[in-house]
XYZ file of C-alpha atoms in Angstrom:
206
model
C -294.251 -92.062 -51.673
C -296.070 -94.984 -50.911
C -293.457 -96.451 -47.963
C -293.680 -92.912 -46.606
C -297.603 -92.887 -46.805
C -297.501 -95.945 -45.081
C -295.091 -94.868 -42.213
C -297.769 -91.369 -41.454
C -300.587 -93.738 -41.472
C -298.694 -95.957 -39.228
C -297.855 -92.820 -36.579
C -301.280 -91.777 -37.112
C -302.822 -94.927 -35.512
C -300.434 -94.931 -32.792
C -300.894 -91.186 -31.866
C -304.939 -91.859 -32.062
C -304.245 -94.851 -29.997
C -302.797 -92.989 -27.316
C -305.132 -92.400 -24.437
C -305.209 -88.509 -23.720
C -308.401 -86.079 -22.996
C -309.927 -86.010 -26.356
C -310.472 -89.859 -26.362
C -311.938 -89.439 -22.689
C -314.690 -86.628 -24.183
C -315.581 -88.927 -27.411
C -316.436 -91.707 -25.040
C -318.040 -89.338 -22.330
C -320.132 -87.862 -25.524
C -320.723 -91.525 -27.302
C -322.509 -92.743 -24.453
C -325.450 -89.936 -24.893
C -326.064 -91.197 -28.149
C -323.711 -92.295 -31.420
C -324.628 -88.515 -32.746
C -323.089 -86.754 -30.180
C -319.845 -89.247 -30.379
C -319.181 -88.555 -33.896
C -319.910 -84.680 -34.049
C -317.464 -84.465 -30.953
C -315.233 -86.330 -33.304
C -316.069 -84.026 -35.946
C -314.984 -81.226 -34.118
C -311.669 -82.356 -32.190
C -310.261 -83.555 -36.149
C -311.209 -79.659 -37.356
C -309.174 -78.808 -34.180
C -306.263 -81.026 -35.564
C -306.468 -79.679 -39.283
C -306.303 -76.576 -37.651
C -303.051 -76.924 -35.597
C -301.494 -78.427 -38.560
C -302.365 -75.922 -41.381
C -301.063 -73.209 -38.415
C -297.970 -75.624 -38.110
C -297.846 -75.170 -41.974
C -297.452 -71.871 -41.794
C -294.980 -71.300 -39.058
C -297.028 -69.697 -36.767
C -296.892 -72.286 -33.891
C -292.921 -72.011 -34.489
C -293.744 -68.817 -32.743
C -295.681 -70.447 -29.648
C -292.966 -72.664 -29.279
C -290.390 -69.764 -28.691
C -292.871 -67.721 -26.614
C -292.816 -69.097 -22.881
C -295.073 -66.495 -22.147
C -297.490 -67.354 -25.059
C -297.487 -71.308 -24.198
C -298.114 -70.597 -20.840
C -301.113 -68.806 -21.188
C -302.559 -71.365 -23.398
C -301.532 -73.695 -20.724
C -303.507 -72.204 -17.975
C -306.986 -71.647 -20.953
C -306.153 -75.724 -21.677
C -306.023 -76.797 -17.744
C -309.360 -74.520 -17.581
C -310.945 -75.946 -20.468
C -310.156 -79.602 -19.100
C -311.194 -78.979 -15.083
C -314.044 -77.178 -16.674
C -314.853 -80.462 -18.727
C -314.435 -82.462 -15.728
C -316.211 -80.362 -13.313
C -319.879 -80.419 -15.671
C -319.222 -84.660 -16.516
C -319.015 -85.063 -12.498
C -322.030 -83.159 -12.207
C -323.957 -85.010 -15.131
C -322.704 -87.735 -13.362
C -324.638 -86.786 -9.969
C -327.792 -85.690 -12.004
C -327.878 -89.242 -13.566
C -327.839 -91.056 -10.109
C -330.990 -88.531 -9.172
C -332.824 -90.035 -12.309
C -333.192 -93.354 -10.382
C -335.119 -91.862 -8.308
C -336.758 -89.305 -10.514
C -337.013 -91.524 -13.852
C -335.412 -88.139 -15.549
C -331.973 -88.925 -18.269
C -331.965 -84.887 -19.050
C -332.219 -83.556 -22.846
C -329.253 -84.446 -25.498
C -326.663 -82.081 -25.851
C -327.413 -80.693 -29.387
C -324.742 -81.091 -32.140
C -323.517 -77.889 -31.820
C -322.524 -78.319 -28.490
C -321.112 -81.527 -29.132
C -318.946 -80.509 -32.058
C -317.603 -77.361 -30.178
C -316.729 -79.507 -27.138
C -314.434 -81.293 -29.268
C -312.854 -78.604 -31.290
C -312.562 -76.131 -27.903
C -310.656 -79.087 -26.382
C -308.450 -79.708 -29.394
C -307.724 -75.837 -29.771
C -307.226 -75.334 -25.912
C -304.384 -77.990 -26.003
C -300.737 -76.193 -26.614
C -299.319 -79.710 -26.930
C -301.322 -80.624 -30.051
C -299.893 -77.079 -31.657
C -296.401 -77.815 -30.761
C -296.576 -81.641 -31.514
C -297.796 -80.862 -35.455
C -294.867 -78.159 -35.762
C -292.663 -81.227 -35.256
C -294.779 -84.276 -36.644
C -295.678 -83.263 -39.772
C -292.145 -82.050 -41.226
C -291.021 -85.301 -40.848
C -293.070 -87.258 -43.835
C -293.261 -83.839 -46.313
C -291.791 -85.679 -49.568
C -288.112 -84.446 -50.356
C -288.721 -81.741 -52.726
C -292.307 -81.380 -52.444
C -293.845 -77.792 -51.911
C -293.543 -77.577 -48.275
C -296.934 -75.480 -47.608
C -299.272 -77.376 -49.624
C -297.749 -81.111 -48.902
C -298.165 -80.179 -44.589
C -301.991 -79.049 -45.855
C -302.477 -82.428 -47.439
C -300.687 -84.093 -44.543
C -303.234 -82.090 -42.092
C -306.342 -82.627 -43.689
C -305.395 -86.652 -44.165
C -304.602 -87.077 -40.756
C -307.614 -85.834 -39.609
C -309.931 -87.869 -41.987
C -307.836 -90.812 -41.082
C -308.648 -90.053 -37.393
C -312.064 -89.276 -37.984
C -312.549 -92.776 -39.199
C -310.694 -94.216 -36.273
C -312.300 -92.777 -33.452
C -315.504 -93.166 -35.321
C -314.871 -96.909 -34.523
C -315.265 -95.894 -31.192
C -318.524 -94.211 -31.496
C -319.683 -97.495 -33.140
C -318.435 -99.709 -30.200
C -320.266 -97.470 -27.554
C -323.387 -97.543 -29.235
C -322.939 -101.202 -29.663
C -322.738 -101.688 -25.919
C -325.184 -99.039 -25.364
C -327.869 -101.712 -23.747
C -325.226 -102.572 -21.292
C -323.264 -99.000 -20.622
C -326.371 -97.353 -20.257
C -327.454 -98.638 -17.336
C -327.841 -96.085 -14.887
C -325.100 -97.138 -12.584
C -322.740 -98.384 -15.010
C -323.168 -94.983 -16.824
C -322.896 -92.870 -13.592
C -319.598 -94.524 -12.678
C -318.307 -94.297 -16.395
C -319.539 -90.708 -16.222
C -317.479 -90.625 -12.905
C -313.777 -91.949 -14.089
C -314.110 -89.809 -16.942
C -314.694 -86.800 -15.621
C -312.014 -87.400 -12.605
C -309.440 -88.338 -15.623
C -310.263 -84.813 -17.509
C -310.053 -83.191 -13.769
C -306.215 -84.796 -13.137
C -304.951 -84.422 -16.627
C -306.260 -80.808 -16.288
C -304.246 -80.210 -13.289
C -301.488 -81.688 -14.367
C -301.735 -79.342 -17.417
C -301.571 -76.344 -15.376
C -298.890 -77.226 -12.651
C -296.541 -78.460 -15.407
C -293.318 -76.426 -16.326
């Protein structure tokens, strides 16, 4: 148990360590304020627990088999992620006018934060398909298969909410510095041309 513990942690950090969309949006949201970061974080791990207790019970089995049923959550995740982009690269243009005009905007409240991340999570057929085939793979032999993929879910996505929570940290550490106007407009810049591309890359994919 413990070796095999030790191996889902292990694929855990190295999944969370991969660079993909929902890292982009913590950082995007982090450098509003350390509040926004983790509720963002908050809400892409529900978005995880979700796609696994679905994996749990089969259902994304059923996406998997449906070409017709990926690729319409293909085109919703491609329009989530250009719409993403689209409103960062605008933020991005309203922060340069608040050189001139002295204005930073008002905080997205936590609402908004914590749905940005779960809508991006949920909008993502990759994540669905990717827990159908991650999770099987450390369920103890013998174990009750429904309740051991629930318990798998929900500690991946603490274990992630205290990774990428390191990440909130770090941004608000280096808030003095990546807050600067033009250091936050370009940041503001890349990440919303990386959410644009992986968007369209989403929705031109076979």
């Amino acid at each position: 148990m413990l070796s095999t513990l030790l191996a889902f942690l292990g694929a855990c950090t190295l999944i969370a360590a991969s660079p993909g969309p929902s890292t982009v949006l913590i950082i995007k949201q982090s450098l509003r304020s350390r509040r926004s970061g983790f509720l963002t974080v908050l809400g892409n791990e529900t978005g995880v627990f979700v796609w696994g207790a679905v994996a749990a019970l089969g259902l994304t089995a059923l996406l998997a088999a449906s070409e017709v049923a990926y690729d319409v959550m293909r085109i919703v995740g491609a329009v989530v992620l250009v719409g993403f982009g689209v409103q960062t690269l605008w933020q991005a243009r309203r922060t340069k006018g608040a050189v001139d005009g002295g204005w930073e905007g008002p905080e997205k409240s936590g609402w908004a934060s914590y749905r940005g991340g779960l809508l991006l999570n949920l909008a993502n057929p990759k994540a669905a398909v990717f827990a159908m085939s991650f999770l099987p793979q450390f369920v103890p032999e013998g174990a009750p298969h429904l309740p051991a993929m629930l318990g798998l879910a929900a500690l991946w996505a603490v274990y992630e909410v205290g990774y990428y929570s390191v990440y909130v940290w770090f941004v608000g550490r280096m808030k003095a510095v990546l807050s600067r106007t033009g250091v936050r407009r370009r940041l503001e810049q890349v990440s919303g041309g990386v959410l644009l591309l992986l968007g369209a890359r989403l929705a031109l994919e076979s």
